[in-house]
Short mmCIF file of C-alpha atoms in Angstrom, two decimals:
data_model
loop_
_atom_site.label_atom_id
_atom_site.label_comp_id
_atom_site.label_asym_id
_atom_site.label_seq_id
_atom_site.Cartn_x
_atom_site.Cartn_y
_atom_site.Cartn_z
CA UNK A 883 -220.59 82.64 -44.56
CA UNK A 884 -221.91 79.11 -45.00
CA UNK A 885 -223.38 79.85 -48.41
CA UNK A 886 -220.09 81.38 -49.53
CA UNK A 887 -218.03 78.32 -48.56
CA UNK A 888 -220.58 76.09 -50.20
CA UNK A 889 -220.29 78.11 -53.41
CA UNK A 890 -216.52 77.82 -53.28
CA UNK A 891 -216.70 74.08 -52.73
CA UNK A 892 -218.88 73.62 -55.81
CA UNK A 893 -217.00 76.10 -58.02
CA UNK A 894 -215.93 74.99 -61.52
CA UNK A 895 -212.25 75.09 -60.49
CA UNK A 896 -212.78 72.52 -57.73
CA UNK A 897 -214.77 70.28 -60.05
CA UNK A 898 -211.99 70.59 -62.62
CA UNK A 899 -209.38 69.78 -59.98
CA UNK A 900 -211.18 66.61 -58.91
CA UNK A 901 -211.62 65.61 -62.55
CA UNK A 902 -207.91 65.96 -63.21
CA UNK A 903 -207.12 64.15 -59.96
CA UNK A 904 -209.35 61.20 -60.79
CA UNK A 905 -207.82 61.02 -64.27
CA UNK A 906 -204.33 60.95 -62.75
CA UNK A 907 -205.22 58.25 -60.21
CA UNK A 908 -206.88 56.09 -62.88
CA UNK A 909 -203.92 56.49 -65.24
CA UNK A 910 -201.40 55.62 -62.53
CA UNK A 911 -203.57 52.73 -61.30
CA UNK A 912 -203.57 51.09 -64.73
CA UNK A 913 -199.77 51.11 -64.99
CA UNK A 914 -199.08 47.70 -63.41
CA UNK A 915 -201.69 45.72 -65.43
CA UNK A 916 -200.73 47.48 -68.66
CA UNK A 917 -197.05 46.79 -67.97
CA UNK A 918 -197.80 43.06 -67.74
CA UNK A 919 -199.49 43.21 -71.13
CA UNK A 920 -196.58 45.12 -72.69
CA UNK A 921 -194.11 42.54 -71.38
CA UNK A 922 -195.65 39.98 -73.72
CA UNK A 923 -193.86 41.73 -76.61
CA UNK A 924 -191.03 43.69 -75.01
CA UNK A 925 -188.25 42.99 -72.55
CA UNK A 926 -188.39 44.92 -69.25
CA UNK A 927 -185.24 46.84 -70.20
CA UNK A 928 -186.40 47.88 -73.67
CA UNK A 929 -189.85 48.76 -72.34
CA UNK A 930 -188.33 51.10 -69.74
CA UNK A 931 -186.40 53.14 -72.29
CA UNK A 932 -189.01 53.00 -75.06
CA UNK A 933 -191.73 54.45 -72.86
CA UNK A 934 -189.33 57.20 -71.80
CA UNK A 935 -188.73 58.14 -75.46
CA UNK A 936 -192.48 58.59 -76.00
CA UNK A 937 -192.82 60.70 -72.86
CA UNK A 938 -189.78 62.80 -73.80
CA UNK A 939 -191.22 63.65 -77.22
CA UNK A 940 -194.44 64.82 -75.55
CA UNK A 941 -192.50 66.80 -72.95
CA UNK A 942 -190.36 68.54 -75.58
CA UNK A 943 -193.43 69.45 -77.62
CA UNK A 944 -195.17 70.85 -74.54
CA UNK A 945 -192.23 73.03 -73.51
CA UNK A 946 -191.89 74.27 -77.10
CA UNK A 947 -195.59 75.12 -77.45
CA UNK A 948 -195.61 76.97 -74.13
CA UNK A 949 -192.31 78.66 -74.96
CA UNK A 950 -190.52 77.43 -71.84
CA UNK A 951 -186.69 77.47 -71.90
CA UNK A 952 -184.84 74.26 -71.13
CA UNK A 953 -182.39 75.96 -68.79
CA UNK A 954 -183.28 75.81 -65.10
CA UNK A 955 -181.13 76.70 -62.10
CA UNK A 956 -181.83 73.25 -60.59
CA UNK A 957 -181.09 71.22 -63.72
CA UNK A 958 -178.60 68.96 -61.93
CA UNK A 959 -181.14 68.00 -59.27
CA UNK A 960 -183.84 67.61 -61.91
CA UNK A 961 -181.55 65.26 -63.87
CA UNK A 962 -180.78 63.12 -60.82
CA UNK A 963 -184.43 62.91 -59.75
CA UNK A 964 -185.30 61.82 -63.28
CA UNK A 965 -182.99 58.83 -63.01
CA UNK A 966 -185.16 57.49 -60.19
CA UNK A 967 -188.57 58.17 -61.77
CA UNK A 968 -187.70 57.61 -65.46
CA UNK A 969 -185.43 54.58 -65.24
CA UNK A 970 -185.16 52.76 -61.90
CA UNK A 971 -188.81 52.99 -60.82
CA UNK A 972 -190.41 51.73 -64.07
CA UNK A 973 -187.46 49.47 -64.82
CA UNK A 974 -187.56 47.60 -61.52
CA UNK A 975 -191.36 47.52 -61.72
CA UNK A 976 -191.24 45.93 -65.19
CA UNK A 977 -188.86 43.24 -63.95
CA UNK A 978 -191.17 42.54 -61.00
CA UNK A 979 -194.25 42.31 -63.24
CA UNK A 980 -192.71 39.32 -65.02
CA UNK A 981 -193.54 37.18 -62.02
CA UNK A 982 -195.76 39.14 -59.61
CA UNK A 983 -199.50 39.51 -60.38
CA UNK A 984 -200.50 43.13 -60.98
CA UNK A 985 -203.15 43.08 -58.24
CA UNK A 986 -200.58 41.96 -55.64
CA UNK A 987 -198.12 44.53 -56.92
CA UNK A 988 -200.81 47.17 -56.50
CA UNK A 989 -201.03 46.39 -52.78
CA UNK A 990 -197.26 46.65 -52.34
CA UNK A 991 -196.87 49.86 -54.38
CA UNK A 992 -200.06 51.18 -52.81
CA UNK A 993 -197.89 51.89 -49.82
CA UNK A 994 -195.87 54.48 -51.78
CA UNK A 995 -197.45 57.49 -49.97
CA UNK A 996 -196.14 56.14 -46.66
CA UNK A 997 -192.60 55.37 -47.87
CA UNK A 998 -192.49 58.76 -49.57
CA UNK A 999 -193.58 60.49 -46.37
CA UNK A 1000 -191.02 58.56 -44.31
CA UNK A 1001 -188.16 59.48 -46.64
CA UNK A 1002 -189.35 63.09 -46.82
CA UNK A 1003 -189.32 63.37 -43.05
CA UNK A 1004 -185.91 61.66 -42.77
CA UNK A 1005 -184.32 63.82 -45.47
CA UNK A 1006 -185.85 67.13 -44.35
CA UNK A 1007 -186.06 69.10 -41.12
CA UNK A 1008 -189.58 67.91 -40.32
CA UNK A 1009 -190.08 66.20 -36.98
CA UNK A 1010 -192.60 63.37 -37.24
CA UNK A 1011 -194.90 62.56 -34.38
CA UNK A 1012 -194.78 59.27 -32.52
CA UNK A 1013 -198.21 58.45 -33.95
CA UNK A 1014 -196.83 58.85 -37.48
CA UNK A 1015 -193.96 56.43 -36.83
CA UNK A 1016 -196.21 53.85 -35.17
CA UNK A 1017 -198.65 53.92 -38.10
CA UNK A 1018 -195.82 53.75 -40.61
CA UNK A 1019 -194.18 50.78 -38.90
CA UNK A 1020 -197.55 49.04 -38.70
CA UNK A 1021 -198.21 49.66 -42.37
CA UNK A 1022 -194.77 48.41 -43.39
CA UNK A 1023 -195.26 45.28 -41.30
CA UNK A 1024 -198.61 44.59 -42.96
CA UNK A 1025 -197.14 44.92 -46.46
CA UNK A 1026 -194.19 42.70 -45.55
CA UNK A 1027 -196.59 40.15 -44.08
CA UNK A 1028 -198.66 40.27 -47.27
CA UNK A 1029 -195.56 39.53 -49.36
CA UNK A 1030 -194.47 36.69 -47.05
CA UNK A 1031 -197.87 35.01 -47.10
CA UNK A 1032 -198.39 35.38 -50.85
CA UNK A 1033 -194.92 34.25 -51.86
CA UNK A 1034 -195.01 31.25 -49.52
CA UNK A 1035 -198.62 30.08 -49.73
CA UNK A 1036 -200.20 30.97 -53.05
CA UNK A 1037 -199.19 29.23 -56.25
CA UNK A 1038 -198.47 31.74 -59.00
CA UNK A 1039 -198.38 34.63 -56.53
CA UNK A 1040 -194.89 35.64 -57.61
CA UNK A 1041 -191.27 34.90 -56.68
CA UNK A 1042 -189.23 36.33 -53.86
CA UNK A 1043 -187.02 38.00 -56.46
CA UNK A 1044 -190.06 39.61 -58.07
CA UNK A 1045 -191.23 41.11 -54.80
CA UNK A 1046 -187.70 42.32 -54.04
CA UNK A 1047 -187.62 44.19 -57.36
CA UNK A 1048 -191.04 45.62 -56.55
CA UNK A 1049 -189.87 46.93 -53.17
CA UNK A 1050 -186.77 48.47 -54.79
CA UNK A 1051 -189.05 50.04 -57.38
CA UNK A 1052 -191.16 51.63 -54.66
CA UNK A 1053 -188.16 52.93 -52.72
CA UNK A 1054 -186.57 54.56 -55.77
CA UNK A 1055 -189.93 56.07 -56.70
CA UNK A 1056 -190.23 57.53 -53.20
CA UNK A 1057 -186.77 59.09 -53.48
CA UNK A 1058 -187.73 60.59 -56.82
CA UNK A 1059 -191.03 61.90 -55.46
CA UNK A 1060 -189.27 63.57 -52.53
CA UNK A 1061 -186.81 65.29 -54.86
CA UNK A 1062 -189.57 66.31 -57.27
CA UNK A 1063 -191.62 67.57 -54.34
CA UNK A 1064 -188.86 69.90 -53.23
CA UNK A 1065 -188.29 71.17 -56.77
CA UNK A 1066 -192.02 71.70 -57.35
CA UNK A 1067 -192.21 74.23 -54.53
CA UNK A 1068 -190.82 76.83 -56.93
CA UNK A 1069 -191.60 75.33 -60.35
CA UNK A 1070 -194.81 73.60 -61.55
CA UNK A 1071 -194.56 69.82 -61.36
CA UNK A 1072 -195.27 69.25 -65.04
CA UNK A 1073 -192.30 71.47 -65.92
CA UNK A 1074 -190.04 69.46 -63.63
CA UNK A 1075 -190.97 66.10 -65.18
CA UNK A 1076 -190.72 67.58 -68.68
CA UNK A 1077 -187.24 69.01 -68.09
CA UNK A 1078 -186.19 65.79 -66.39
CA UNK A 1079 -187.22 63.70 -69.38
CA UNK A 1080 -185.35 65.95 -71.82
CA UNK A 1081 -182.19 66.15 -69.69
CA UNK A 1082 -182.11 62.35 -69.47
CA UNK A 1083 -182.69 61.88 -73.21
CA UNK A 1084 -179.05 60.85 -73.94
CA UNK A 1085 -179.33 58.02 -71.38
CA UNK A 1086 -182.75 57.10 -72.78
CA UNK A 1087 -181.49 56.82 -76.36
CA UNK A 1088 -178.40 54.88 -75.26
CA UNK A 1089 -180.54 52.39 -73.32
CA UNK A 1090 -183.01 52.04 -76.18
CA UNK A 1091 -180.23 51.17 -78.62
CA UNK A 1092 -178.42 48.92 -76.16
CA UNK A 1093 -181.46 46.78 -75.37
CA UNK A 1094 -182.93 46.82 -78.86
CA UNK A 1095 -183.87 43.47 -80.39
CA UNK A 1096 -185.21 42.71 -83.87
CA UNK A 1097 -188.39 41.31 -82.32
CA UNK A 1098 -189.20 44.81 -81.04
CA UNK A 1099 -190.21 45.74 -84.59
CA UNK A 1100 -193.08 43.24 -84.66
CA UNK A 1101 -195.13 43.70 -81.50
CA UNK A 1102 -198.77 42.71 -81.30
CA UNK A 1103 -201.52 45.31 -81.12
CA UNK A 1104 -201.94 44.83 -77.36
CA UNK A 1105 -198.21 45.16 -76.69
CA UNK A 1106 -197.79 48.25 -78.86
CA UNK A 1107 -200.90 49.92 -77.41
CA UNK A 1108 -199.63 49.20 -73.90
CA UNK A 1109 -196.23 50.73 -74.70
CA UNK A 1110 -197.88 53.88 -76.05
CA UNK A 1111 -200.08 54.08 -72.95
CA UNK A 1112 -197.14 53.71 -70.58
CA UNK A 1113 -195.15 56.41 -72.35
CA UNK A 1114 -197.92 58.93 -72.92
CA UNK A 1115 -200.20 58.43 -69.92
CA UNK A 1116 -198.26 56.75 -67.09
CA UNK A 1117 -195.05 58.72 -67.61
CA UNK A 1118 -196.34 62.11 -68.76
CA UNK A 1119 -200.05 62.98 -68.93
CA UNK A 1120 -200.86 61.44 -65.54
CA UNK A 1121 -198.07 63.46 -63.89
CA UNK A 1122 -199.27 66.67 -65.55
CA UNK A 1123 -202.89 66.08 -64.56
CA UNK A 1124 -202.07 65.10 -60.99
CA UNK A 1125 -199.74 68.03 -60.36
CA UNK A 1126 -202.28 70.44 -61.87
CA UNK A 1127 -205.04 68.99 -59.69
CA UNK A 1128 -202.96 69.49 -56.55
CA UNK A 1129 -202.20 73.08 -57.55
CA UNK A 1130 -205.86 73.93 -58.28
CA UNK A 1131 -207.68 72.01 -55.56
CA UNK A 1132 -205.04 71.84 -52.84
CA UNK A 1133 -202.87 68.97 -51.62
CA UNK A 1134 -205.05 68.22 -48.58
CA UNK A 1135 -208.25 67.70 -50.59
CA UNK A 1136 -207.00 66.26 -53.88
CA UNK A 1137 -204.29 64.17 -52.22
CA UNK A 1138 -206.97 61.97 -50.67
CA UNK A 1139 -207.85 60.65 -54.13
CA UNK A 1140 -204.58 58.73 -54.12
CA UNK A 1141 -206.16 56.40 -51.57
CA UNK A 1142 -208.21 54.94 -54.44
CA UNK A 1143 -205.22 53.94 -56.58
CA UNK A 1144 -204.67 50.45 -55.21
CA UNK A 1145 -208.33 49.60 -55.81
CA UNK A 1146 -208.09 50.93 -59.38
CA UNK A 1147 -205.12 48.63 -59.97
CA UNK A 1148 -206.92 45.60 -58.55
CA UNK A 1149 -210.05 46.30 -60.62
CA UNK A 1150 -208.17 46.89 -63.89
CA UNK A 1151 -206.03 43.79 -63.32
CA UNK A 1152 -209.23 41.78 -62.95
CA UNK A 1153 -210.71 43.22 -66.17
CA UNK A 1154 -207.63 43.21 -68.41
CA UNK A 1155 -205.75 40.20 -67.06
CA UNK A 1156 -208.48 38.13 -65.48
CA UNK A 1157 -206.70 38.14 -62.13
CA UNK A 1158 -209.01 37.01 -59.32
CA UNK A 1159 -209.90 39.48 -56.58
CA UNK A 1160 -209.39 37.37 -53.46
CA UNK A 1161 -210.58 38.47 -50.03
CA UNK A 1162 -207.09 38.54 -48.52
CA UNK A 1163 -205.75 40.96 -51.15
CA UNK A 1164 -208.80 43.21 -50.91
CA UNK A 1165 -208.70 43.24 -47.11
CA UNK A 1166 -204.99 44.07 -47.06
CA UNK A 1167 -205.60 46.89 -49.56
CA UNK A 1168 -208.33 48.32 -47.32
CA UNK A 1169 -206.14 48.19 -44.20
CA UNK A 1170 -203.15 49.78 -45.94
CA UNK A 1171 -205.39 52.49 -47.41
CA UNK A 1172 -206.83 53.24 -43.97
CA UNK A 1173 -203.35 53.55 -42.48
CA UNK A 1174 -202.33 55.96 -45.25
CA UNK A 1175 -205.42 58.04 -44.51
CA UNK A 1176 -204.58 58.18 -40.79
CA UNK A 1177 -200.93 59.13 -41.37
CA UNK A 1178 -201.97 62.17 -43.42
CA UNK A 1179 -203.14 63.79 -40.18
CA UNK A 1180 -200.48 62.30 -37.91
#
């Protein structure tokens, strides 16, 4: 019996699942630092819609290659969920990244698993335990304290407005994740995000035209590369890889990899942007990550 379970644990499918999961976490973790780079050449509004266009083209090609029809019985819900994850989440995040360092933003958005779980339990029939609520309240208080201390004490740590946009970004992302989670019970997650991108294409094109500026035609190499990354990896490939990893390896096992995301963001921000890794930020990230780990079993 023991040898059988050991063989299963080391099977190629599990290794593949962890590989896809690590890819997804790394791709998501780079989003904040890469967004700051892209903002050097693009406005937050144009960046939001431009990245969505890139992701939509990839989604349409994928559905076509795999011969998947666009029609889905839950198209209205898929459309609405897309508004949160395609527009408001990256849009508010881009506005926040104009003033908030990516490493600090990583700590705040690193709390997404908790806010998502809270909204899921409020909006569904699940009954959370008292331990879950105590951990969640503690985690929220720690993140709020982090924002208060950084915004008040540290020069260049970001404005109150920037942190407010970041919190709104996280809340809208959590709403989108909850809706996508429900829809993905019957349909693979990559199909949901693909259909969502295509259904929202009219809004995407309208926003792209509305916020277009002549300077958008002459971005630098770093800005253009960042835009392509955000559209192809952050908005599409990372979602596909992450959802596939959860399906292959299981939510309980693969989901734990998400605990690494805040540290990926801090590390990439240090490498790409030269942001210092101070002890307070790193300690807060560790505490928040530990709370997330505990709430998974609460």
